[in-house]
XYZ file of C-alpha atoms in Angstrom:
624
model
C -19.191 27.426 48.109
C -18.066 24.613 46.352
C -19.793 24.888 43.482
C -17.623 28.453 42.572
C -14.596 26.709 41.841
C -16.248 23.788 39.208
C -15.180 24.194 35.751
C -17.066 24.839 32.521
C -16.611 21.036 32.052
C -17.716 19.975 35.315
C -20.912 22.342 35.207
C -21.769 20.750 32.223
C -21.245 17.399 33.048
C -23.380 17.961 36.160
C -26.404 19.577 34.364
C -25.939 16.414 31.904
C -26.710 14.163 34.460
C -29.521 16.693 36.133
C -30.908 16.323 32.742
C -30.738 12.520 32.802
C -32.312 12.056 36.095
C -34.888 14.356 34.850
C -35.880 12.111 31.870
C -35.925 9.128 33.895
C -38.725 10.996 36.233
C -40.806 11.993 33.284
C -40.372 8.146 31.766
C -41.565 6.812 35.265
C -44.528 9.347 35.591
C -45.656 8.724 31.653
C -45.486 4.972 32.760
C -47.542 4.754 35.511
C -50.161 6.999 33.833
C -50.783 4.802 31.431
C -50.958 2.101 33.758
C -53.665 3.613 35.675
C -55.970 4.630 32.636
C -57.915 0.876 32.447
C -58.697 1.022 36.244
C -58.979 4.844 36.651
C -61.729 4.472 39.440
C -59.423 2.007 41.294
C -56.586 4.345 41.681
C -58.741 7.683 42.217
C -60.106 5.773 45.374
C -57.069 4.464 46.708
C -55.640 7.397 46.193
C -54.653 9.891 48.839
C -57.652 12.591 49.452
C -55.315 15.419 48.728
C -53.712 13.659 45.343
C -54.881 15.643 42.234
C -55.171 12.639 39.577
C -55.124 14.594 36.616
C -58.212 13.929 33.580
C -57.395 11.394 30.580
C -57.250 13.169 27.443
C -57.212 11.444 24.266
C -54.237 12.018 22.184
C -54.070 14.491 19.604
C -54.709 13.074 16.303
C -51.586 15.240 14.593
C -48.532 13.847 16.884
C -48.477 10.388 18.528
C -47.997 9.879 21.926
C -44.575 7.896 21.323
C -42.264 10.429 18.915
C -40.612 8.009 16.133
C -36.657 7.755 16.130
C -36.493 9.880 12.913
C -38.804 12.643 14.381
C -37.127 16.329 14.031
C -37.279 16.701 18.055
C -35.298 13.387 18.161
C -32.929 14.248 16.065
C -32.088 17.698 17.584
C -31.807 15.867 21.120
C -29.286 13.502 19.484
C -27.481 16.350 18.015
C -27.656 18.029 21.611
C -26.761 14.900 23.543
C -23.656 14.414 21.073
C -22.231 18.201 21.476
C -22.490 17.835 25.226
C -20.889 14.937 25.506
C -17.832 16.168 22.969
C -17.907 19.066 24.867
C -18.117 21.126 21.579
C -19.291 24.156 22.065
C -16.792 24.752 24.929
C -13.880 23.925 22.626
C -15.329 25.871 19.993
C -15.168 29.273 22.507
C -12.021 28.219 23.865
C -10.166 27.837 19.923
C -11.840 31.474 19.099
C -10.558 33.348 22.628
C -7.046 31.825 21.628
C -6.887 32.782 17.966
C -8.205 36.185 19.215
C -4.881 36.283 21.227
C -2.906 35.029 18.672
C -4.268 37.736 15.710
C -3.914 40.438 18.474
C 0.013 39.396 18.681
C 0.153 39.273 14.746
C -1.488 42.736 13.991
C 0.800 44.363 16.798
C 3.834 42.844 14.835
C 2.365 43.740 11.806
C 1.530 47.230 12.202
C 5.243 47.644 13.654
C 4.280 48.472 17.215
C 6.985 45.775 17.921
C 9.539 44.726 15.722
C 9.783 41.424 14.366
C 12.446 39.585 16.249
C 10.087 40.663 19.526
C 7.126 39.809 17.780
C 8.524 36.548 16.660
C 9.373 35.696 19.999
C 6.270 36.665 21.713
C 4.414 34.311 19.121
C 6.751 31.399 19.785
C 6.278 31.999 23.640
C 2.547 32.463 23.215
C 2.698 28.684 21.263
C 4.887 27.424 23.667
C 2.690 28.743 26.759
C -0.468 27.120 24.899
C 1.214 23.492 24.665
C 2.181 23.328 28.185
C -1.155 23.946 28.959
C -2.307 21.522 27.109
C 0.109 18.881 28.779
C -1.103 20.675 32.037
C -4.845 19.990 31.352
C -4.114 16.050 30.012
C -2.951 15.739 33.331
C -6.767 17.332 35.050
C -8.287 15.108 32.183
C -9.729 17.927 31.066
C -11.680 18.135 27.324
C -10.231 21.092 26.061
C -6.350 19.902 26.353
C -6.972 18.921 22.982
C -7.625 22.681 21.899
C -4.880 24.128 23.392
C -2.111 21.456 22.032
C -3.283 21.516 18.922
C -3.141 25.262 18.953
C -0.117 25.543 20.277
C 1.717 23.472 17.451
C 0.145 24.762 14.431
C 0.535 28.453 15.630
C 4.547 27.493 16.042
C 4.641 25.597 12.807
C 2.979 28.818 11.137
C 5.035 31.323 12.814
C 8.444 29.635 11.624
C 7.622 29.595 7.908
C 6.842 33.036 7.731
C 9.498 34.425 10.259
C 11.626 32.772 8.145
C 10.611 33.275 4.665
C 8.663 37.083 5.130
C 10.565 38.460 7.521
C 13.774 36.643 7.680
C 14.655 37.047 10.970
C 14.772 33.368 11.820
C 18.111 31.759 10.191
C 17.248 27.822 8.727
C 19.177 25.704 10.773
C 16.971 27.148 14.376
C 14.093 26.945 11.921
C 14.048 23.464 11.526
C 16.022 22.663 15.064
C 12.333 24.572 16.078
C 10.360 21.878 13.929
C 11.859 18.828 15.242
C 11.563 20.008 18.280
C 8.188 20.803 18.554
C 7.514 17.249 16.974
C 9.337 15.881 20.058
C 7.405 17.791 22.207
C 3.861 17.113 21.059
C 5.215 12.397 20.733
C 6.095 13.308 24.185
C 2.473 14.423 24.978
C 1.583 11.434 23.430
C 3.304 8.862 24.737
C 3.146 10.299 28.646
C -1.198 10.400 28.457
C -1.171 7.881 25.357
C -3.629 10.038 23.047
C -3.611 10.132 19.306
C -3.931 13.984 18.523
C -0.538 15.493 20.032
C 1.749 13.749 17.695
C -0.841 13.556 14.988
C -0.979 17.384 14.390
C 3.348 17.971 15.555
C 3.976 15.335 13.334
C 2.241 16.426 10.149
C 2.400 20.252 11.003
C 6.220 19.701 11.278
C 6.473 17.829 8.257
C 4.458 20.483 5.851
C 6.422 23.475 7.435
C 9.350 22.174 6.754
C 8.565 21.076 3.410
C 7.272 24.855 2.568
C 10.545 26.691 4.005
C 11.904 28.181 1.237
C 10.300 25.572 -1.319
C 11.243 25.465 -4.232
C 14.946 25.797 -3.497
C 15.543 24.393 0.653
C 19.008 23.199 1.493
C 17.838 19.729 0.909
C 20.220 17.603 3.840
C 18.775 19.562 6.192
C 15.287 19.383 4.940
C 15.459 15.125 4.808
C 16.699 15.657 8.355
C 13.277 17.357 9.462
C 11.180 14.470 6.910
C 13.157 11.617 8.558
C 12.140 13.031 11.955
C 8.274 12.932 10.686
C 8.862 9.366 9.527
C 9.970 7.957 12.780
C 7.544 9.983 14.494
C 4.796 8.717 11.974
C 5.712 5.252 13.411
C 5.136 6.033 16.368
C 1.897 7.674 16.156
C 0.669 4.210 14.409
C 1.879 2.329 17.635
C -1.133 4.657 19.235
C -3.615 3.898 16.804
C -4.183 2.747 13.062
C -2.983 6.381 11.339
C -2.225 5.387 7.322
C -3.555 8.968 6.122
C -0.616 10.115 8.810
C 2.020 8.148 7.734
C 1.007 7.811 3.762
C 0.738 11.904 4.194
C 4.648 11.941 5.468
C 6.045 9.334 2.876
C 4.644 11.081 -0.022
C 6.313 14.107 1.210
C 9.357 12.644 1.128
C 9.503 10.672 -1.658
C 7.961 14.455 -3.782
C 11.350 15.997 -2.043
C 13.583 13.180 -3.127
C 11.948 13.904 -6.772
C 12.230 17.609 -6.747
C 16.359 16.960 -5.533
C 16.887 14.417 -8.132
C 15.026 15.941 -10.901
C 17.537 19.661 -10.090
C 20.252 17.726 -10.092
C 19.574 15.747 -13.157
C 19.065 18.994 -14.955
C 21.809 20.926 -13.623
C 24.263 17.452 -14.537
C 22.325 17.696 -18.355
C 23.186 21.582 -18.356
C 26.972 20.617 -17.449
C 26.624 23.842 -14.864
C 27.701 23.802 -11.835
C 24.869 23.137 -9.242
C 23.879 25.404 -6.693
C 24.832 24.989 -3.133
C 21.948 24.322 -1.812
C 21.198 21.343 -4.064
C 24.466 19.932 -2.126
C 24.942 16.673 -4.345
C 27.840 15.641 -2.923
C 25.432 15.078 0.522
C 22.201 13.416 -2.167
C 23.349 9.617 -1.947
C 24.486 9.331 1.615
C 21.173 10.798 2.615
C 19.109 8.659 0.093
C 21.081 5.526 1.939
C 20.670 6.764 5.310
C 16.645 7.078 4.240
C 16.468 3.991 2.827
C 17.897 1.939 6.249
C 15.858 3.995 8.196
C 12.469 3.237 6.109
C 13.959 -0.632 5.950
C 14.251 -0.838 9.788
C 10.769 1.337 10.070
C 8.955 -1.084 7.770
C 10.821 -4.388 10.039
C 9.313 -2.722 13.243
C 6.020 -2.316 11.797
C 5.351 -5.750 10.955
C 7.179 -7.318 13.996
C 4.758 -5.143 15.964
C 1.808 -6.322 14.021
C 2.262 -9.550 15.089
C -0.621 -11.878 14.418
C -2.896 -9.178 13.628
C -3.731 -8.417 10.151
C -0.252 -6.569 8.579
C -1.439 -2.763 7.314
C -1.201 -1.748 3.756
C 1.132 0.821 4.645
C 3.797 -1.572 6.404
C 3.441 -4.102 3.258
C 4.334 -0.899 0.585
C 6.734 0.442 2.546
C 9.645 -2.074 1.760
C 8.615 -1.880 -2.426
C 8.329 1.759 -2.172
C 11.419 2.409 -0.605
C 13.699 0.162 -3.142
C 11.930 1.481 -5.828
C 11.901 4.961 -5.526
C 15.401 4.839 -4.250
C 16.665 2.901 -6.886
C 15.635 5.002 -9.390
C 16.172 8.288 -7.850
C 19.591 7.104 -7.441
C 20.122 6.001 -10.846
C 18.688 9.268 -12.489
C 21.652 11.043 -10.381
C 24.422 8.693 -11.149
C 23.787 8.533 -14.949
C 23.004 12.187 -15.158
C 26.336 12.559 -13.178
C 28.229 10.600 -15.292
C 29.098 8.251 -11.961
C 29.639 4.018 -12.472
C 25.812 2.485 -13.350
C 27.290 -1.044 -12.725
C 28.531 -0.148 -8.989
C 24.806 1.681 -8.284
C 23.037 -1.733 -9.535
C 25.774 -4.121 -7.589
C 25.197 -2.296 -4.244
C 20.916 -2.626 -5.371
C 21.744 -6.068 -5.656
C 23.343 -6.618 -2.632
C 20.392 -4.217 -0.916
C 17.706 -7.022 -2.540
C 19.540 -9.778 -0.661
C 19.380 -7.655 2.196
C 15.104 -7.963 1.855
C 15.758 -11.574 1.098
C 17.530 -12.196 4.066
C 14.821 -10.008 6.216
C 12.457 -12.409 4.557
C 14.017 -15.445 6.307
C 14.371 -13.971 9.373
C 10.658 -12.854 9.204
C 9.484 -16.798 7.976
C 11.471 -18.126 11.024
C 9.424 -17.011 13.605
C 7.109 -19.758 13.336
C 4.146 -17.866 12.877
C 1.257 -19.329 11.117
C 1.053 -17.804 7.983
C 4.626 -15.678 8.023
C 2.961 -12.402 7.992
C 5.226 -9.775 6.503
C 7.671 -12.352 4.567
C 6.042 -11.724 1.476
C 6.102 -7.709 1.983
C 9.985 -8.213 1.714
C 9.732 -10.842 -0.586
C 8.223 -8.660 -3.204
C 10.682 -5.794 -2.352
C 13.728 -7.882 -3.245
C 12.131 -9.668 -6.404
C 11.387 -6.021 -7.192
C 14.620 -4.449 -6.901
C 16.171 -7.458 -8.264
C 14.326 -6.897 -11.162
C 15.174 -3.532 -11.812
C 19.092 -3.837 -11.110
C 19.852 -7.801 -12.512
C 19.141 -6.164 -15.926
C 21.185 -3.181 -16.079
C 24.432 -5.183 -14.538
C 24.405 -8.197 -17.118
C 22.345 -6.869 -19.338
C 18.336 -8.075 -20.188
C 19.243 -11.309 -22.326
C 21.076 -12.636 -19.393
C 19.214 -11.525 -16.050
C 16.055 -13.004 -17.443
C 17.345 -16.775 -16.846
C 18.840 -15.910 -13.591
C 15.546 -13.959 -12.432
C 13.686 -17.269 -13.852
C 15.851 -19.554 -11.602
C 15.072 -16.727 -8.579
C 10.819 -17.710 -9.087
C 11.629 -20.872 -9.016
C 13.480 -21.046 -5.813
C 11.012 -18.630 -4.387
C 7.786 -20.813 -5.022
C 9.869 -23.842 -3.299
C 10.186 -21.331 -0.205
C 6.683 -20.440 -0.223
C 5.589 -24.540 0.338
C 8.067 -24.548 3.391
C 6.917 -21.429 4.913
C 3.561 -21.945 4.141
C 2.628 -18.888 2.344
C 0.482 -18.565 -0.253
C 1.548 -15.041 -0.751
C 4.815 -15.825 -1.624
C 3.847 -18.528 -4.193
C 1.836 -15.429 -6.049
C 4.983 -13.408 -6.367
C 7.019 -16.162 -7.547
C 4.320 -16.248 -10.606
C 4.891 -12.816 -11.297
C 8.609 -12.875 -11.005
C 8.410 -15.987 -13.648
C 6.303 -13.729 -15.778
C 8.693 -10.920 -15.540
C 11.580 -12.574 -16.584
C 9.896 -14.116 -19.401
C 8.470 -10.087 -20.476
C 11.867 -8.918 -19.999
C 13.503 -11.514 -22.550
C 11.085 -10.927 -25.121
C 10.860 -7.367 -25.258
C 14.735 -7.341 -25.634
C 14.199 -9.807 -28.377
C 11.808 -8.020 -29.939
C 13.026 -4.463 -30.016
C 16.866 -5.164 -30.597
C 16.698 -8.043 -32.581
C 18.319 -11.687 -32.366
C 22.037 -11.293 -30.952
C 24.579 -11.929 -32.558
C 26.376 -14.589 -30.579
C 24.156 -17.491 -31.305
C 24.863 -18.206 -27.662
C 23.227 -15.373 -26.552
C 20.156 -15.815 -28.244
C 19.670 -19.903 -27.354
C 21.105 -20.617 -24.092
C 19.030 -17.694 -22.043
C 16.091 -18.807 -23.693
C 16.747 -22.402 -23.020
C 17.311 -21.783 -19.568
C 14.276 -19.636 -18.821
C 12.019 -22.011 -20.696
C 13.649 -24.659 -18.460
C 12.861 -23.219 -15.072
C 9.516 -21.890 -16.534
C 8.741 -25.321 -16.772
C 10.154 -26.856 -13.563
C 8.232 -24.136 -11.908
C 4.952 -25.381 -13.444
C 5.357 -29.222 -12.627
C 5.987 -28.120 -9.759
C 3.143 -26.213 -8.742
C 1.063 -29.068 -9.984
C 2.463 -31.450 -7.960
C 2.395 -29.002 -4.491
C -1.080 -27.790 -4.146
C -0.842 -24.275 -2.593
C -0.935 -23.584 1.191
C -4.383 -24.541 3.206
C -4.738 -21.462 4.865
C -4.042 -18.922 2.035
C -6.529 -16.077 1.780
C -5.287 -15.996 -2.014
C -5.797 -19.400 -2.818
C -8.734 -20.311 -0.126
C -11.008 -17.525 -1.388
C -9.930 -16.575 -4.962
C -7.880 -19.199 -6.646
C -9.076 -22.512 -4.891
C -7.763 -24.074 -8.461
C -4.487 -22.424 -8.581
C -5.486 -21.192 -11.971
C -3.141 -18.525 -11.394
C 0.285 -21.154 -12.215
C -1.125 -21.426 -15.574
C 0.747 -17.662 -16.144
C 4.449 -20.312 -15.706
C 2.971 -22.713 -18.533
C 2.771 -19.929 -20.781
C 6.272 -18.425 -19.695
C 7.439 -21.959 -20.573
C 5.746 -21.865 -23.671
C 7.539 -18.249 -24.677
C 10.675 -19.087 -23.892
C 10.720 -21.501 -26.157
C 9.453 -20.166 -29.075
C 12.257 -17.691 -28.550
C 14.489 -20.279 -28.395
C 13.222 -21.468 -32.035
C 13.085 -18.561 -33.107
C 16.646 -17.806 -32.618
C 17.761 -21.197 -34.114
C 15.416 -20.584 -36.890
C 17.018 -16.999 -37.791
C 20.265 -17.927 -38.653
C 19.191 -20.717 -40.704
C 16.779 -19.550 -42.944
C 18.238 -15.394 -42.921
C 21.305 -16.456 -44.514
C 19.284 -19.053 -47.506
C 18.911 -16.098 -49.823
C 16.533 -12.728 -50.660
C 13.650 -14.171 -49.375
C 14.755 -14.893 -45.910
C 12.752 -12.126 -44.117
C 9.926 -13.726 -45.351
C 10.643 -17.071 -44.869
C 11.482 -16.448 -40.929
C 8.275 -14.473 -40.586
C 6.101 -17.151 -42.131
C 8.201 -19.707 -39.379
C 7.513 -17.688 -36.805
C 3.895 -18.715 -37.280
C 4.666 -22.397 -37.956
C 6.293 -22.600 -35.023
C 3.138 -21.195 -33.197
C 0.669 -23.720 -34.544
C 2.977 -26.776 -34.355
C 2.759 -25.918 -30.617
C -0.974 -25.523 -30.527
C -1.118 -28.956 -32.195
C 0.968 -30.387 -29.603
C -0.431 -28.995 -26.588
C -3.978 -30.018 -27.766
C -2.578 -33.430 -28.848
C -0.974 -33.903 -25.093
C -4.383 -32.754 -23.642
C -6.419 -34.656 -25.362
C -4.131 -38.165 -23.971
C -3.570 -36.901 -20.832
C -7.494 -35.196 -20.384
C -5.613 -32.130 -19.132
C -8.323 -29.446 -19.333
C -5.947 -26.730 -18.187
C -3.285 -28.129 -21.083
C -6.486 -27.863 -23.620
C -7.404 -24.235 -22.745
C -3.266 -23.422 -22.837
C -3.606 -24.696 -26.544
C -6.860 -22.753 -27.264
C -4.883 -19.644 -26.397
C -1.719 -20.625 -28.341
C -4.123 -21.368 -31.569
C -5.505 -17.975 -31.739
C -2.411 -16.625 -31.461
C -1.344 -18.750 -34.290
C -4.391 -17.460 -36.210
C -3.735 -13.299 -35.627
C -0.180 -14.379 -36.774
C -1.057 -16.324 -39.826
C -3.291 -13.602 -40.635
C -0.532 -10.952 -40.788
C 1.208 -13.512 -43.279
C -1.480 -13.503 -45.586
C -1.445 -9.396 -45.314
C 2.348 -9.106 -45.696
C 4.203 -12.473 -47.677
C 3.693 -14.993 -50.488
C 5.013 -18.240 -51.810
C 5.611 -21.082 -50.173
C 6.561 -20.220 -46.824
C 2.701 -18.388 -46.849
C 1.510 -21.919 -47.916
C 2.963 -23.576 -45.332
C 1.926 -21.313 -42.446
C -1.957 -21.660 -43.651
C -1.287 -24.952 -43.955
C -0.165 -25.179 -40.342
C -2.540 -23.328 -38.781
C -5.457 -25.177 -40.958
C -4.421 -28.609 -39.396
C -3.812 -27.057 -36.007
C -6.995 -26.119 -36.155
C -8.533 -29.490 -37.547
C -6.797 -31.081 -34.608
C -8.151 -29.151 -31.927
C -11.545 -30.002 -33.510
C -11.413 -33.023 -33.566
C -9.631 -33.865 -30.195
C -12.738 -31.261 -28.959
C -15.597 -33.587 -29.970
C -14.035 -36.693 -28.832
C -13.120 -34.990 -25.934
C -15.607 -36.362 -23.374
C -15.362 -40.123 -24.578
C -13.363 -42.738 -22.951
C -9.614 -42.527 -22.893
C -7.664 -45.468 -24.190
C -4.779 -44.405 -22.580
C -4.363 -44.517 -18.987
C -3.427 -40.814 -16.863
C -0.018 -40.749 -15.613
C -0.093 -38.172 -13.620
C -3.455 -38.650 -11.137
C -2.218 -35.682 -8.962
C -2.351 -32.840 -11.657
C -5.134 -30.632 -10.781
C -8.538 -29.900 -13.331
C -8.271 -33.398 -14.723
C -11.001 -35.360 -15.959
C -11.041 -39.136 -15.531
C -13.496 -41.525 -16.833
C -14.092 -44.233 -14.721
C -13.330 -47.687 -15.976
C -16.675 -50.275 -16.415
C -15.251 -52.548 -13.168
C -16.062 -49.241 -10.854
């Protein structure tokens, strides 16, 4: 009598294991047959009289005895095996009997045998009926609770977009209130029976639907409050299990929202018209702020709950991709809006020292190899970048940026992070970019302070930063620099920033004296340019050549064929002397570098000062 009141489930679990026990019989019987085939007389006469020992028959030439792995039987019973134990089939009949009752409820409502409102709330209670049975089979351990929740939420999802947007008979504000809601309901799920799929599907399905009610023109504050629901739940659902697709699936919904509002906005402020009300942009930078602390305390979370394990590529974005995007969604609004540019980059500013200062609190936790410092680290330097210039201006955030590396790569010796050393590089290299693209597209300034001292500063720090990095080798237990740069080859990139900065710095000092000699001053300071270029190849090689610097050497090879695409455009483009002399200067560049080149692996007849400088080559004296 028992057996009447077993599930679908059970039954098949219990003809699973029939069929196990089965196989092991028919493994045991093939066993001892071929055991008894050598002594066949032996065990026919010690055999029972009434045992039937059945005749040896050779096997069959076509099929061996012993079916390979790969065989198409074998295969099939894998196949089998699998869809029993996923219980597929019985999911598969259970999802078709429930859309049948769900299609039934939408072709009533369709074919007006009800009217909407009724058949809008039969749906929803249909849904609703469907998840708590889902919760109600989690808690039977049952396989098809997966079936029914996931049902359940996509059918509700569904049924609010187009109650609201065909038929119209759900107002927005329930709409959404529905969404978040059913979101709640399925992290619930999750969290009580910790499984993966309940918030998975509420989560997403919440975070599409709301997206598509009436796209492309939602009342966007109450949209971001449905997408900042998603995020947090999103966070969540990776505290179950490693999710990116789920979160990275949210975020770029967001950020595409935060794009579409901007963008309107933009064009309505460009239009001078007034914007519609559901573009609401007195309500678009209180809710970029309030997403932006929520995604900064999100991405905190993340990487405090990562611990020691290895930090996810969503939780290191996360910080970047929040100041960035919100930076410049923000600033497309402001200056379309005519609002104050230098109060949107102070308050970025003080936001990057807000990621600075998560940084240190990150680093002082004593954990070996300050996992997430750099993720913040890189969000500050980033944002810092960004605003720095448009509050003082390019010429004069690139020193101060410049100063920033350099502080940053002392930082990354005491925290041990190799990480943070990298991003110090790139900062260097940024500031140095910045500097000379100013320089290059609006000219020399005319304050001659404003063309020497940034440039003297910047090449300064440039520099520091390099000696430095020669005298600290990088941290022991970097992935960066234990695996891909075991010669810190990479701190080469501050050298060169050095090296820039300079020639800036020259070439500033060399435009207002030569501009002002007479007609041929454009010429003149182009054919400098180029002077100045070689003279520092020659003295780079020079210093390498005393100092058997090999990383010095190749910094000169590089700054010599510069020289020679430069002096080449003089010969295309001037004349006269100032041509002469630029040949002239890349001709005994050149001639140096030769000969420095052959002597090159001779004996030095100057001692090395500096015996801790990495990729040095020292010749050992005739006493050793």
């Amino acid at each position: 009598m028992g057996n009447k009141n077993l599930t679908v489930e059970e039954k098949v679990d219990r003809l699973y294991e029939h069929i196990e026990s089965l196989s092991r019989r028919v493994a045991d019987l093939e066993g001892r047959r071929a055991a008894s085939i050598p002594g066949k007389s032996t065990y026919a006469s010690t055999s029972r009289p009434e045992t039937i020992v059945p005749p040896s028959h050779p096997p069959r030439s076509g099929k061996p005895e012993n079916a390979a792995a790969g065989d198409p039987d074998s295969l099939s019973d894998e196949v089998i095996h699998w869809a029993s134990r996923a219980s597929l089939f019985p999911r598969l009949a259970t999802l078709c009997f429930l859309m049948v009752v769900a299609l039934i409820l939408r072709t009533i409502t369709d074919n007006g045998i009800v009217n909407p409102l009724l058949g809008m709330g039969l749906g929803m209670g249909y849904a609703a009926a469907l998840m708590v049975a889902g919760w109600y089979l989690y808690r039977r351990s049952s396989s098809l609770a997966p079936v029914f929740v996931a049902c359940g939420a996509i059918l509700i999802s569904s049924i609010v977009v187009e109650t609201h947007a065909r038929f119209g008979s759900l107002p927005l504000v329930p709409a959404y209130w529905t969404l978040m809601a059913t979101g709640a309901a399925m992290a619930f799920v999750s969290r009580q029976f910790s499984v993966f799929l309940p918030v998975s599907v509420g989560t997403l399905g919440m975070c599409l639907a709301g997206a598509a009610i009436d796209y492309p023109d939602p009342f966007f504050p109450y949209l971001f409050m449905v997408l900042l629901t998603a995020n947090l739940l999103g966070y969540y659902a990776g505290t179950l299990r490693r999710c990116g697709w789920l979160r990275w699936t949210v975020l770029l919904v967001t950020l595409a929202m935060f794009l579409l509002w901007g963008m309107r906005l933009a064009a309505v402020a460009a239009r001078k018209n007034d914007p519609a009300p559901t573009l609401a942009p007195e309500w678009f930078l209180p809710v970029l702020a309030a997403v932006g602390v929520a995604f900064l305390v999100i991405a905190i979370l993340g990487i405090v709950r990562s611990h020691r394990e290895k930090l996810s590529a969503f939780d290191f974005c996360l910080p970047t991709i929040n100041v960035v995007g919100s930076y410049l969604a923000a600033r497309v609004v402001v200056g379309g809006s005519a609002g104050s540019a230098l109060a949107l980059s102070l308050v970025a500013i003080l936001f990057s020292l807000l990621h600075f200062g998560a940084a240190f609190w990150l680093a002082m936790r004593k954990i070996e190899g300050v996992p997430g410092t750099n993720s913040f680290v890189v969000a500050g330097s980033a944002l810092l970048g960004l605003a720095l210039p448009a509050a003082l201006g390019s010429v004069w955030a690139a020193p101060v940026l410049g100063v920033a590396a350099l502080g940053l790569v002392i930082l990354s010796d005491r925290w041990g992070s190799g990480a943070v050393r990298v991003t110090s590089y790139l900062l260097q290299v940024y500031a140095v970019v910045s500097l000379a693209l100013n320089f290059l597209t609006n000219g020399v300034p005319a304050s001659p302070l404003a063309g020497t001292v940034p440039s003297a500063v910047l090449a300064a720090a440039a520099l520091v930063h390099y000696r430095w990095c020669r005298r600290h080798v990088p941290p022991a237990r970097s992935p960066l620099f234990e695996i891909y740069d075991t010669g810190d080859l990479s701190g080469a990139v501050t050298l060169l920033a050095a090296l820039t900065g300079s020639f800036f710095l020259l070439r500033a000092i060399a435009w207002w004296i030569i501009l002002p000699a007479g007609p041929g001053g454009p010429e003149t300071f182009q054919c400098t340019q180029s002077i100045i270029i070689n003279l520092a190849a020659l003295g780079l090689g020079l210093y390498a050549f005393r100092t058997r610097n090999r990383e010095i050497r190749n910094v000169a090879i590089l700054v010599i064929a510069v020289g020679a695409v430069k002096s080449t455009s003089d010969l295309l483009g001037t004349k006269g002397v100032p041509l002469v002399l630029s040949v002239f200067s890349f001709g005994l560049a050149a001639a140096t570098q030769s000969i420095t080149l052959s002597r090159w692996h001779r004996p030095s007849p100057m001692p090395v000062p500096e015996s801790r400088e990495p990729d040095k080559e020292t010749v050992p004296s005739l006493g050793e």
